[in-house]
Structure formats: structure tokens, C-alpha cells
CSV table of C-alpha atoms and ligand atoms in Angstrom, one decimal:
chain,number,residue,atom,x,y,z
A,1,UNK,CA,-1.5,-12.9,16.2
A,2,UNK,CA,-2.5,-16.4,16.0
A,3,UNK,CA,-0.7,-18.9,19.2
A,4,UNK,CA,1.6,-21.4,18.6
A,5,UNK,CA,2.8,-24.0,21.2
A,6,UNK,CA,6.0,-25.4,20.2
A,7,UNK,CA,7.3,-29.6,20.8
A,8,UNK,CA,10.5,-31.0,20.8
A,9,UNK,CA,11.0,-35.1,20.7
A,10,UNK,CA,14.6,-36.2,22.1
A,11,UNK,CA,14.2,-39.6,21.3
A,12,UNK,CA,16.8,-41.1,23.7
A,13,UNK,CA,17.0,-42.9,27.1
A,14,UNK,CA,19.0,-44.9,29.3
A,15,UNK,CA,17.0,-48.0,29.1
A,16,UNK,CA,13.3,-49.0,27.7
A,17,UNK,CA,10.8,-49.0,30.4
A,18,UNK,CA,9.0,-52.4,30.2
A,19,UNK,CA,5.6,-50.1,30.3
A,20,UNK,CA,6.5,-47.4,27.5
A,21,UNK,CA,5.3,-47.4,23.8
A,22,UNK,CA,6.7,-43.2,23.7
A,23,UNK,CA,9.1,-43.3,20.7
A,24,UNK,CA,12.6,-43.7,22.9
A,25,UNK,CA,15.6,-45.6,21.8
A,26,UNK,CA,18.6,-46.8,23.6
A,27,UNK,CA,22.1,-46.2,22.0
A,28,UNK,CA,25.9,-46.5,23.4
A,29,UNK,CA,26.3,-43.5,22.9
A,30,UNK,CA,24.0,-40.4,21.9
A,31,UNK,CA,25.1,-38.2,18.5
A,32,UNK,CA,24.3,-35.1,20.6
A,33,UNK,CA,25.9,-32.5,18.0
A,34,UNK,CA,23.9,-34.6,15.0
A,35,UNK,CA,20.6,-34.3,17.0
A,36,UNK,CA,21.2,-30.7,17.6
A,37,UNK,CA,21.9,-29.3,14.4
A,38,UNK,CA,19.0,-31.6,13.0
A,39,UNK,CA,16.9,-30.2,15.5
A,40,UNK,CA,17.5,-26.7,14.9
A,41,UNK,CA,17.4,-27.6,11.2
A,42,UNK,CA,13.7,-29.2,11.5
A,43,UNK,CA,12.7,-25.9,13.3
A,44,UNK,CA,13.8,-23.7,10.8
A,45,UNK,CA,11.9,-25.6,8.7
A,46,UNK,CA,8.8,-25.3,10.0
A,47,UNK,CA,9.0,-21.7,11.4
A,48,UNK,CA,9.6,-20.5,8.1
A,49,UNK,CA,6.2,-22.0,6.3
A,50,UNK,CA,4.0,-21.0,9.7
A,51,UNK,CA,5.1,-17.1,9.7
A,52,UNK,CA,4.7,-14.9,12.5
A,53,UNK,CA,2.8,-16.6,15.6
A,54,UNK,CA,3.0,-15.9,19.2
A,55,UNK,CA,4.5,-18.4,21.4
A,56,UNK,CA,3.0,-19.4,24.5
A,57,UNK,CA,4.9,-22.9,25.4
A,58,UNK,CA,7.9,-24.8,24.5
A,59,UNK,CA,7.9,-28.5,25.7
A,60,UNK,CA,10.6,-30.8,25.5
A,61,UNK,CA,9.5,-34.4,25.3
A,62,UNK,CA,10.8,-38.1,25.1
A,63,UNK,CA,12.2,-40.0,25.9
A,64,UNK,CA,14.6,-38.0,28.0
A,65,UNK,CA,15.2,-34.9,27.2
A,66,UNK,CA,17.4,-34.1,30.5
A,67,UNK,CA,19.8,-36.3,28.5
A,68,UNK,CA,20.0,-33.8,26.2
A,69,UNK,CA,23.4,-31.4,26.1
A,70,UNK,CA,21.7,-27.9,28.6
A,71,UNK,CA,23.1,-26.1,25.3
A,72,UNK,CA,20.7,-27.7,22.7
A,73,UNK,CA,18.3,-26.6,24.7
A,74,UNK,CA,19.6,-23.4,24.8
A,75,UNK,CA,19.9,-23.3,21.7
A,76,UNK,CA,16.7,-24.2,20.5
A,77,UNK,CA,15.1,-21.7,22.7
A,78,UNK,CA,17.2,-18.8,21.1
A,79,UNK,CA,16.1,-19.8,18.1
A,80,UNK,CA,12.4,-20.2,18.7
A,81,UNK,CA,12.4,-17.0,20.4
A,82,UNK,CA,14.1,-15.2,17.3
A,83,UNK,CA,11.3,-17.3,14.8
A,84,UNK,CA,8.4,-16.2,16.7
A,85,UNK,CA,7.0,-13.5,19.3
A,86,UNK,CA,7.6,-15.0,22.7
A,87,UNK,CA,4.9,-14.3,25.6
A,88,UNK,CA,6.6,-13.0,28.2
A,89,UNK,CA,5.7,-15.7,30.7
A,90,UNK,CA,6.6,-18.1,27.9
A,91,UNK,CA,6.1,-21.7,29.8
A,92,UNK,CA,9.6,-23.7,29.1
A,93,UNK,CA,9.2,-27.2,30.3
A,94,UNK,CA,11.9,-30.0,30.0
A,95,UNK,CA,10.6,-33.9,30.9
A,96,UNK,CA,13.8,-34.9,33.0
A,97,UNK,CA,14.4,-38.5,34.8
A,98,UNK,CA,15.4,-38.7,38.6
A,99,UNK,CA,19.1,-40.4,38.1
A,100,UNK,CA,21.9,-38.7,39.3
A,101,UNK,CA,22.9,-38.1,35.7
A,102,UNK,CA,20.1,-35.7,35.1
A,103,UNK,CA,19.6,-34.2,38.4
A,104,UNK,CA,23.2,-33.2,37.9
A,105,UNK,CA,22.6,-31.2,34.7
A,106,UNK,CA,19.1,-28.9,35.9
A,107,UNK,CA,21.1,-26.2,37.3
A,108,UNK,CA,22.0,-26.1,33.6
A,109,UNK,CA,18.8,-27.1,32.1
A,110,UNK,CA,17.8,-23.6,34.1
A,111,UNK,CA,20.5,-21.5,33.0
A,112,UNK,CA,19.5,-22.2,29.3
A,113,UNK,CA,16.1,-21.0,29.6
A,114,UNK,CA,13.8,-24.1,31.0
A,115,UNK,CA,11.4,-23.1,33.8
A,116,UNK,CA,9.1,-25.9,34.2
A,117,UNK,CA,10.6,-29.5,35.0
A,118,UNK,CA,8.1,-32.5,34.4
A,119,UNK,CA,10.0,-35.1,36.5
A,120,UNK,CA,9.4,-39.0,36.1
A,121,UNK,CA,9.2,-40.2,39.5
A,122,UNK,CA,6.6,-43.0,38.5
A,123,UNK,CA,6.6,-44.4,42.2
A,124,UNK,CA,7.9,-43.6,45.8
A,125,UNK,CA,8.4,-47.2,46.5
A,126,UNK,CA,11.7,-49.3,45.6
A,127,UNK,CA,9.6,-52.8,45.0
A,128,UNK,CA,7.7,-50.7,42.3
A,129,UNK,CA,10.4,-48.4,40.5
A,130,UNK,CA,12.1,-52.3,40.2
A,131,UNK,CA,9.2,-53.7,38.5
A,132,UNK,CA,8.9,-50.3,36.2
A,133,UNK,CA,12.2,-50.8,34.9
A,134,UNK,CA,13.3,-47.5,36.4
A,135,UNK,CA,17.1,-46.5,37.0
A,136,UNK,CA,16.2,-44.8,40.3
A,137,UNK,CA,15.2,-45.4,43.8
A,138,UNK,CA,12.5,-43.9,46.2
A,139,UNK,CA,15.9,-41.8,47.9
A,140,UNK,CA,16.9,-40.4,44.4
A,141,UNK,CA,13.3,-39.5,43.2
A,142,UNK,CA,12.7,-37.6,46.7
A,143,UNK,CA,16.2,-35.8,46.6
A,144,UNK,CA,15.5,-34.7,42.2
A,145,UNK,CA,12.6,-33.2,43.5
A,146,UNK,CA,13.9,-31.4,46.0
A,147,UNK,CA,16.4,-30.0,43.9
A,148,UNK,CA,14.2,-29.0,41.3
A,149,UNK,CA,12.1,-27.4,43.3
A,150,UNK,CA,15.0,-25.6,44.9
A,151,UNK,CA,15.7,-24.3,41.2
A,152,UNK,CA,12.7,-23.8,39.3
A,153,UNK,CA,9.6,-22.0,39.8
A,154,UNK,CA,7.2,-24.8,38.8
A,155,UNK,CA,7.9,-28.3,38.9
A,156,UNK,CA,5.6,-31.3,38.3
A,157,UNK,CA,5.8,-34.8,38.7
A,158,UNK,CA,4.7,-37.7,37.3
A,159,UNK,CA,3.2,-41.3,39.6
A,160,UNK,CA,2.2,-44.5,37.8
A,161,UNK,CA,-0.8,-46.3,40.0
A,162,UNK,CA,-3.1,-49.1,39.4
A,163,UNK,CA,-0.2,-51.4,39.6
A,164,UNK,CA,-0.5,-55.6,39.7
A,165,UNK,CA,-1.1,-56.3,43.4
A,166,UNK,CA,-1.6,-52.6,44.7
A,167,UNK,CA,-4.5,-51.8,46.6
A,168,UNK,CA,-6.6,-49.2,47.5
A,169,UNK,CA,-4.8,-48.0,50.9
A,170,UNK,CA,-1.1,-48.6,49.9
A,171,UNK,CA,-2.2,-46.7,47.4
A,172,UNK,CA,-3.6,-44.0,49.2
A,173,UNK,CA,-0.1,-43.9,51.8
A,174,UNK,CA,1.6,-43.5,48.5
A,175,UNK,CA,0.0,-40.5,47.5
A,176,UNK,CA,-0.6,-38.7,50.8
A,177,UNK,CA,3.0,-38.9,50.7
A,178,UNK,CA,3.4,-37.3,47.1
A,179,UNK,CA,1.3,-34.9,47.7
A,180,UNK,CA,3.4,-33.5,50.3
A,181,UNK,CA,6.0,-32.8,47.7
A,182,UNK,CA,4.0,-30.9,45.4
A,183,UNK,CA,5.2,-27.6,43.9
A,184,UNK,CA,1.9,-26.6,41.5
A,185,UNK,CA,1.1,-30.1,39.1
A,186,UNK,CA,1.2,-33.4,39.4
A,187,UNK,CA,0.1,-36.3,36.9
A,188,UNK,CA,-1.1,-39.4,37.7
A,189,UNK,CA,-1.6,-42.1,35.3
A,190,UNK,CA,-3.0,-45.6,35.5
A,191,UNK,CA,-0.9,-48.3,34.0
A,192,UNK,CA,-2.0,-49.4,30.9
A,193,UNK,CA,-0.7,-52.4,28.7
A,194,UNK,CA,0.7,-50.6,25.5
A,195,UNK,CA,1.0,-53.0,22.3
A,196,UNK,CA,4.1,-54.5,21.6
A,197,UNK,CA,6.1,-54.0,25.3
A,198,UNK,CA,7.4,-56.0,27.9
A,199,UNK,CA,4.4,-55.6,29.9
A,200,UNK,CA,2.1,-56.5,26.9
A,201,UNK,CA,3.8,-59.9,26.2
A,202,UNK,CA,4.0,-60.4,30.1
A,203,UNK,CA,-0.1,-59.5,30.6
A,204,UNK,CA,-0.9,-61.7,27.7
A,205,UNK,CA,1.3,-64.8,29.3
A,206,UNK,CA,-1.0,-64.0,32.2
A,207,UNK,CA,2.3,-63.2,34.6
A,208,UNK,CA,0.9,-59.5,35.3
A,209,UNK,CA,-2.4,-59.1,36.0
A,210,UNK,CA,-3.8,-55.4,36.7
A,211,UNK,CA,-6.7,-54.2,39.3
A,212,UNK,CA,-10.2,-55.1,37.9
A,213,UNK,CA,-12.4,-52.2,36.6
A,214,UNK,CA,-14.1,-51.8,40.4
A,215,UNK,CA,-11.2,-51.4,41.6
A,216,UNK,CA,-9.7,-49.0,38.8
A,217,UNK,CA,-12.6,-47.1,39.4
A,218,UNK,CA,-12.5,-47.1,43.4
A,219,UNK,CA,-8.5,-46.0,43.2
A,220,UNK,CA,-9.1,-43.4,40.5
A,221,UNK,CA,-11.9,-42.1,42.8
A,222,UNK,CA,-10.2,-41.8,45.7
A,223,UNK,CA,-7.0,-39.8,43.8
A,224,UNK,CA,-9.0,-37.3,42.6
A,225,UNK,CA,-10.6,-36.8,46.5
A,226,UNK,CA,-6.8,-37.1,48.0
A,227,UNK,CA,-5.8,-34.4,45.6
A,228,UNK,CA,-8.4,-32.3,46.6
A,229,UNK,CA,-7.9,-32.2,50.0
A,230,UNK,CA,-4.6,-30.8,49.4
A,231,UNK,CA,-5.4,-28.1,47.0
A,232,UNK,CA,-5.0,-29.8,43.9
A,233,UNK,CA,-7.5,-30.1,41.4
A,234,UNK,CA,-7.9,-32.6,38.6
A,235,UNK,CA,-8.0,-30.3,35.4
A,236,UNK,CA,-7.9,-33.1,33.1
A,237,UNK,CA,-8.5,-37.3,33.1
A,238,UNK,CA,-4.5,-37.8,34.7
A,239,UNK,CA,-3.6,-34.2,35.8
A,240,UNK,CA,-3.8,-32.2,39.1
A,241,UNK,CA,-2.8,-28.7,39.4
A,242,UNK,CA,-3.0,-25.8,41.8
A,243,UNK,CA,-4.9,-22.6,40.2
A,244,UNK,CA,-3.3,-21.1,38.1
A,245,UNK,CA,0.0,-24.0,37.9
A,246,UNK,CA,-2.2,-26.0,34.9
A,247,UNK,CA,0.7,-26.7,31.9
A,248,UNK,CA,0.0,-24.0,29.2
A,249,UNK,CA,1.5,-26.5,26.9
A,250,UNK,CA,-1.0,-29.3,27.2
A,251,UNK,CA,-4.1,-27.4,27.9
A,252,UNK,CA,-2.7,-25.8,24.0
A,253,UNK,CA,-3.3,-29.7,22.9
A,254,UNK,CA,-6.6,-30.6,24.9
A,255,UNK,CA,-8.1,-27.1,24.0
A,256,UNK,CA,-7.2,-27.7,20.0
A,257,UNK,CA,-4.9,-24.8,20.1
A,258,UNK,CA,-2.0,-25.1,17.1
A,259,UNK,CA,1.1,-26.8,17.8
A,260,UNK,CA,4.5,-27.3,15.9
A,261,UNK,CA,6.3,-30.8,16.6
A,262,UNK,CA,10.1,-30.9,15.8
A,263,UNK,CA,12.2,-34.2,16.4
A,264,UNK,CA,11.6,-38.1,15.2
A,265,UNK,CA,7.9,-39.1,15.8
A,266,UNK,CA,6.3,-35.6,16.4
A,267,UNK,CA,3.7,-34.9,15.7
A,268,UNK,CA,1.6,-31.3,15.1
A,269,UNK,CA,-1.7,-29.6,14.4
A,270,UNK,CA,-1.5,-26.3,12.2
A,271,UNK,CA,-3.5,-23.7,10.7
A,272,UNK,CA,-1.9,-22.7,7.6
A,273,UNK,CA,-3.8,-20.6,5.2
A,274,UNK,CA,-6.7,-21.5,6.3
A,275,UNK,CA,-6.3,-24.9,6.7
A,276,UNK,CA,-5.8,-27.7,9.0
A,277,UNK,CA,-2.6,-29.9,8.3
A,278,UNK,CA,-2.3,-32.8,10.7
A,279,UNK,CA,1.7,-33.7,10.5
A,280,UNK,CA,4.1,-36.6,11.7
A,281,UNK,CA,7.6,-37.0,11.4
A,282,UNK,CA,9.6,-40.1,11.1
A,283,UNK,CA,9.8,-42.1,14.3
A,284,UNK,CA,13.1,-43.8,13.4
A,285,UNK,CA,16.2,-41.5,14.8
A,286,UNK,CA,19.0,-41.7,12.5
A,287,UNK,CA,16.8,-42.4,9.4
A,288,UNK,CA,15.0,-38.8,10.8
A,289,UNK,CA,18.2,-37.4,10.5
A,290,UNK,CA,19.0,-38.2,7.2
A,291,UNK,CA,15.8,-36.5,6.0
A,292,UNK,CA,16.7,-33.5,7.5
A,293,UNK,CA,20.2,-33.5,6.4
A,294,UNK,CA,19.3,-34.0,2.6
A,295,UNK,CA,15.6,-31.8,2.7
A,296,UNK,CA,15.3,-30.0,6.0
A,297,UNK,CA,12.3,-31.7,7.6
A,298,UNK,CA,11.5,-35.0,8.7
A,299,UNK,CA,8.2,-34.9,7.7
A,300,UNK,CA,6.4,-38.6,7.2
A,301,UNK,CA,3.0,-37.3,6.6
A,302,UNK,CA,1.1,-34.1,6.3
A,303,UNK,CA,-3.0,-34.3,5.7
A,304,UNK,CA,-5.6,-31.7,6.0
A,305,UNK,CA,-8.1,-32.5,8.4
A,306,UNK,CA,-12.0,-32.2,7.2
A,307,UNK,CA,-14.7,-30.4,9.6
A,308,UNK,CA,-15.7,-34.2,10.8
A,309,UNK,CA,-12.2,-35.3,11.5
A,310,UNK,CA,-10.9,-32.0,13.2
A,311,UNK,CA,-14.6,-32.1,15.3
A,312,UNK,CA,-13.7,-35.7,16.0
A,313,UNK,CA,-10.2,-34.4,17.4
A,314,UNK,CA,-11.4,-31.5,19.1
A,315,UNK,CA,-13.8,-33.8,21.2
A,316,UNK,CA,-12.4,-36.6,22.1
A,317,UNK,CA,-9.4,-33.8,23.5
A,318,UNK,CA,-12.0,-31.5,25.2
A,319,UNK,CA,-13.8,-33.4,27.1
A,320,UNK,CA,-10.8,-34.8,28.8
A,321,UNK,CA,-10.9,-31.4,30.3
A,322,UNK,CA,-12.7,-30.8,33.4
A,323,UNK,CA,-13.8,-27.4,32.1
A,324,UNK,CA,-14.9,-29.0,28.7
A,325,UNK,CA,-15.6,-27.8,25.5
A,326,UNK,CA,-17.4,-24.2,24.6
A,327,UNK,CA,-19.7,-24.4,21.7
A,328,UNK,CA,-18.7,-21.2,19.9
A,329,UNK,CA,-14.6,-22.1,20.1
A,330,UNK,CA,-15.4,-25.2,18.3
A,331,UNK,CA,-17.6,-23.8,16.0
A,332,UNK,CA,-14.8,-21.3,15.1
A,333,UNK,CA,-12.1,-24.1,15.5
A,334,UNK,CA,-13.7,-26.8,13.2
A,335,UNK,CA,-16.3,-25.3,11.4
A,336,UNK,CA,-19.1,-27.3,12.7
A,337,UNK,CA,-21.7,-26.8,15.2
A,338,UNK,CA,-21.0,-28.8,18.3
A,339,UNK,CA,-24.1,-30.7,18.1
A,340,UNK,CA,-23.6,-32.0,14.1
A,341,UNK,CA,-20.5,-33.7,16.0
A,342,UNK,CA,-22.2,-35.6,18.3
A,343,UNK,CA,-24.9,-38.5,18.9
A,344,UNK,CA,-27.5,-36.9,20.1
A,345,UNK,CA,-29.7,-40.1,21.2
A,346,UNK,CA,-26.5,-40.3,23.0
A,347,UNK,CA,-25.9,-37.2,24.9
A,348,UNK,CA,-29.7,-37.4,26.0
A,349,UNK,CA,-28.8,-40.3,28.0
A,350,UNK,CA,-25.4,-39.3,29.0
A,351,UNK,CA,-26.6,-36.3,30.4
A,352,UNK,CA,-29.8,-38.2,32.1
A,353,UNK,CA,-27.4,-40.6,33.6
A,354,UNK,CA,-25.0,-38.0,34.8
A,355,UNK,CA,-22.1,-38.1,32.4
A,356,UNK,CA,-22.2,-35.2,30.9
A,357,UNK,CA,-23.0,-31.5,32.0
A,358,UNK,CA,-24.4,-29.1,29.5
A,359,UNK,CA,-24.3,-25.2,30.3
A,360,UNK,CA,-25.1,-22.4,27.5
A,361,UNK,CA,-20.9,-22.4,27.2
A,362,UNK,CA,-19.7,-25.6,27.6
A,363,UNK,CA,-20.4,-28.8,27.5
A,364,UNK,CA,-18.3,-31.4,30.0
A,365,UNK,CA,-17.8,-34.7,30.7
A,366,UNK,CA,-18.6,-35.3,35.1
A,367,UNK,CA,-16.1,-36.8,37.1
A,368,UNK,CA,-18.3,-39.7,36.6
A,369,UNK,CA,-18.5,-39.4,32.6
A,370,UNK,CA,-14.3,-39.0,33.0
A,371,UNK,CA,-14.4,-41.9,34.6
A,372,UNK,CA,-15.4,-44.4,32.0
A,373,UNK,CA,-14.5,-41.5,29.4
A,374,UNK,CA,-13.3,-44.3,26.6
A,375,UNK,CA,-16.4,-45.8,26.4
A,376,UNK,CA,-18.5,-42.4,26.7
A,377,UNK,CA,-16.3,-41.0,23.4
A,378,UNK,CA,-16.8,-44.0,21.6
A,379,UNK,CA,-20.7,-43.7,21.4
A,380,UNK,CA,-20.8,-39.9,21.9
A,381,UNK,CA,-18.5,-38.8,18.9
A,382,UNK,CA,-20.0,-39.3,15.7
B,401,LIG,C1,7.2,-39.5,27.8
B,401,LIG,S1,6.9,-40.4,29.2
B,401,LIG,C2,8.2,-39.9,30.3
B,401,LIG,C3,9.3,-39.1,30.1
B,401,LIG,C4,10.6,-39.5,30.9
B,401,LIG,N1,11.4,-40.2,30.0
B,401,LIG,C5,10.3,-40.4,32.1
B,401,LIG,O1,10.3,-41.6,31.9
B,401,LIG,O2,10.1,-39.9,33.2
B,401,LIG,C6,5.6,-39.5,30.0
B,401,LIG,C7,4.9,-40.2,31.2
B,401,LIG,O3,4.0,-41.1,30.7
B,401,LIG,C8,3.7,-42.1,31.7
B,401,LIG,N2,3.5,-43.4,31.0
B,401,LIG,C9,4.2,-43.8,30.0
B,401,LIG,N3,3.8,-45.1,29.7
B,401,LIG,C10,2.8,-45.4,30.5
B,401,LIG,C11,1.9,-46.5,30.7
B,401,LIG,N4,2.0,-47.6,29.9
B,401,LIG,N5,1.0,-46.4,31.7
B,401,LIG,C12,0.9,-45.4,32.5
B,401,LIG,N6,1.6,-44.3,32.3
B,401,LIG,C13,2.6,-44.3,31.4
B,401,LIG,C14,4.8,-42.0,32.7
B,401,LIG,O4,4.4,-41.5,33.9
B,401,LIG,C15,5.8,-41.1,32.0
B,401,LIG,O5,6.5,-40.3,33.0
B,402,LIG,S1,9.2,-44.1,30.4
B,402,LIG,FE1,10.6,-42.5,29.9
B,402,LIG,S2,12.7,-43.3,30.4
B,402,LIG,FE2,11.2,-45.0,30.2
B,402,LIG,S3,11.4,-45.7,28.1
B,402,LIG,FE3,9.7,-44.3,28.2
B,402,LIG,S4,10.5,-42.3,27.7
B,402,LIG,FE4,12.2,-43.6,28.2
């Protein structure tokens, strides 16, 4: 039976983060019962046209899910489960913020079904959860952690570096420090300047400036050697795991596995009958709603996806990973031959200069290649 990994979008959070573009709205108060029942609605939906699959992952995304009522989540898990054939190590992951809010809800969030928490830590310094907009101090972050390690069998977390003004050791103190608090994953992500957020108006005023490209390069570097040293490996551009502690559900993305997305702004990747449907929902909440109310989805848009444009897909995701792509899965994936997808005046110098490693079963960007992986895609991927 073909997999399916399976998305939910909560679109909701306390406040807007002055760094996030994610689809997240702020309201007085949230419509739980009205998000719910469209939720379940959407998923009913969709589980009915896809058939029998077996499910490996459920993720629920944001915004902030851990906002979400524990029972919608419990919910929506029943559900799923009666829809399709649940793996028995089915990974259940809910993103959840450090306030005290949240933290006081993942006893609950456990007791419905979750068993992977993705928290939001973004820093372990005050100065810098105040300039990311956050709603939670160093103390907080520290003591969410603990609890949901206390409660769930894997926990990640997630660290924004490459701040204005940080530098290469406070940087470095920073993450020693995190990486004492690792369960089995961690992600860490260099600030980038989405279009059309507080940071974006702020970087083009010139008030924030970020590390040069030397320096990017010199604190990506040196993550990937910290995290090494204490067991972690980098599995992908931004993520770090222990063996074995990799998240099922977005290796299911970066290997071009299908997934369902449910909720306002999802989005999802589907083999049906043969084909390839690329679909989105609306990103608006309430107007999401109403779609699902009067015709049982929110879908936006729904395309098939040629050969070129899943082979596009299918490499610019692959060789984020560290293990890469393996000829004869995207051959079966996309129905092109690996090397009809790519420059090959290109990869000749890519793999001369280092970038790229080519074995009889993959084919991977280096640490090096990941490294300046933008501008490698953008001349490799034809
Ligand atoms: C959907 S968001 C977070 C979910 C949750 N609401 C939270 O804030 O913790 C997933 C992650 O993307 C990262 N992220 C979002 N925008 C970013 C940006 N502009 N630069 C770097 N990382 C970013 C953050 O680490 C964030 O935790
Ligand atoms: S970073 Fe998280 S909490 Fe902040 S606006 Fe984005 S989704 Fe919401």
C-alpha cells in the first residue's frame, strides 16, 4: 500500500513574530469548535478521493498548534486513523510555543495521541527572544523543554542564529548550551528576511543588518561541527538528529514521498491514479472556512505536475538531504532519468569543485555544496 504522510495547518498565534511569513493570524479570540469541525470536514474530504494508504506521520503545523483545544487533536487523530492504515510507530508531532499557556496543555496534547513535540525556543538568550518578538524568556523555554521531555518520547527544538550583531563565539556558548538539552532533533535555522515582515521593512530601512556571507558561512560551519561533537548529525540543510530520531514527517517531504495538507494555506503532493496533483488551500482563515462549510474542502488550486516540474521538485528537496537523491527512486518518482533533470556542464564542475558527490545510488550535495545550496540548485536544476 502506497504511504501517506498527513499535515494539519492551525493558523493561529498569540502575536506575529516580526521574522515570520508562515500563514498565522492573530484574533481575540480563536473559533476553536469552527476550526475543528472544518478541519475534520477538510480531512474527510480528502481521505475519501485518496483511498486506502498507509500512514506513517501526522504533523501539526502553524502557527501554533499547542493553541489548539488537546481534543481537536484528538480528534483528528481518531479520524485519520479510521481513514487510513496507521503504522504502528505512527510519528505524531504537534509544533508547540514555550509560554506557560501551552506548556500547560502537553500533558494533554500527550493524552490525545501526540508523541513528538517540535518546540519553538528560537533563542536561549532574553536580549534575543525580545528582538524575535517572542512571548517567552530563556527561564520559560528551558523549563517547556524540560517538561516535554519529561512527557514525550521525542522532542525537538527549534534555534534561530545568524542574528544582527551575533558572532561567532556567542554563538557557539549558545549552542553548546542547547545541545545539552537535546532529546533526539534539533533544527537550526539562519534568519532570513521574508517579504513583507517587520524585519523586511526594518532590513530595507537599513535598521537590521545581518552577518555577511563569510561569516554565515563560518557560523553555519561551525554548527554543524558543534553538533557533531555531541552526537548529532545534520541530516538535512537546518536539521540535526540522533540516529534513528530524523522526523519521519519531513524526510516524507524532502524524499518526494506523498503528502495530504488539511487546514488554510496547506499545501500537498498526491499520487492519484497515476498522477501528480500539486494542491493548496486557501490561506485566509475564516474565508477557508466558508469553503468548507458550503463544499467540504478548501481547495485554492489543484495542478498536475509534468515529469520536468515533479523532477524540478524532487531535486531541489533531495539534495537538501545529506543522504541525497537515489537515481532509480526518482526515476520511479518522476518519470525521468536523473541526469535529463540536470545540467550536466554543471555537475561536471560541481563535482570537480567538491559540491556534489556522485555514487552508483545517489547523488548528494557536500557539506560544502549545502553550504551555498541556493546558488548550486539554481544552475544545477534544469
Ligand atoms: C511554523 S514556524 C514555528 C511554529 C511555532 N509557532 C513557533 O513559533 O515556534 C517553524 C520554525 O521556522 C523558523 N522560522 C520561521 N521564520 C523564520 C525566519 N525568517 N528565519 C529563520 N527561521 C525562521 C522558526 O524557528 C520556527 O520555529
Ligand atoms: S514564528 Fe510561530 S508564533 Fe511566531 S508568528 Fe510564526 S508561526 Fe506564529
Amino acid at each position: 500500500m502506497e504511504s501517506l504522510a498527513l499535515y494539519i495547518h492551525w493558523p493561529f498565534c498569540l502575536a506575529k513574530c516580526p521574522y515570520c511569513d508562515f500563514n498565522s493570524h492573530v484574533r481575540d479570540t480563536i473559533p476553536q469548535p469552527r476550526f475543528r469541525d472544518a478541519l475534520r470536514l477538510e480531512l474527510a474530504w480528502e481521505a475519501e478521493r485518496i483511498g486506502p494508504r498507509r500512514l506513517t506521520s501526522v504533523f501539526f503545523g502553524g502557527g501554533t498548534p499547542s493553541l489548539m483545544e488537546p481534543e481537536t487533536a484528538g480528534l483528528l487523530l481518531a479520524d485519520a486513523r479510521r481513514y487510513f492504515t496507521a503504522d504502528p510507530d505512527l510519528e505524531v508531532t504537534l509544533e508547540a510555543n514555550p509560554t506557560s499557556v501551552e506548556a500547560g496543555r502537553l500533558a494533554a496534547f500527550r493524552n490525545a495521541g501526540i508523541n513528538r513535540v517540535s518546540l519553538g525556543v528560537q533563542s536561549l538568550r532574553d536580549d534575543a527572544l525580545r528582538f524575535l518578538g517572542r512571548q517567552h524568556g530563556a527561564d520559560q523555554a528551558v523549563a517547556a523543554l524540560e517538561l516535554a521531555r519529561g512527557l514525550f518520547p521525542r522532542v525537538s527544538f527549534d534555534l534561530i542564529y545568524a542574528r544582527p550583531s551575533q558572532n561567532l563565539a556567542a554563538w557557539q556558548a549558545e549552542l553548546r548550551q542547547a545541545l545539552g538539552l537535546v532529546a533526539d532533533h534539533l533544527s537550526l535555522y539562519q534568519l532570513t528576511i521574508e517579504p513583507g515582515t517587520r524585519f523586511d521593512t526594518q532590513h530595507r530601512r537599513g535598521e537590521l543588518i545581518l552577518p555577511d556571507d563569510d561569516l554565515g558561512a563560518e557560523l553555519y560551519e561551525a554548527t554543524a561541527e558543534e553538533a557533531q561533537r555531541f552526537g548529532l548529525l545534520g541530516y538535512e540543510v537546518s536539521n540535526y538528529a540522533v540516529p534513528g530520531g530524523e522526523s519521519r514527517h519531513n524526510l516524507a517531504y524532502w524524499r518526494y514521498g506523498d503528502y495530504a495538507g488539511i487546514g488554510p494555506g496547506a499545501h500537498g503532493r498526491l499520487r492519484i491514479e497515476g498522477v501528480r496533483l500539486a494542491t493548496t488551500r486557501h490561506r485566509a482563515p475564516e474565508p477557508w472556512a466558508d469553503l468548507v462549510e458550503r463544499h467540504g474542502h478548501g481547495t485554492r488550486e489543484q495542478v498536475a505536475l509534468s515529469p520536468a516540474e515533479q523532477s524540478r521538485e524532487m531535486l531541489l528537496m533531495g539534495l537538501r538531504l545529506t543522504e541525497g537523491i537515489d537515481p532509480a527512486v526518482f526515476a520511479e518518482r518522476t518519470g525521468m532519468t536523473l541526469d535529463s533533470a540536470i545540467d550536466q556542464t554543471v555537475l561536471t564542475m560541481a563535482l570537480d569543485e567538491g559540491y556534489i558527490t556522485r555514487l552508483p545510488h545517489r547523488l548528494a550535495a557536500t557539506a560544502a555544496g549545502r553550504l551555498r545550496l541556493d546558488a548550486l540548485l539554481a544552475a544545477l536544476v534544469l
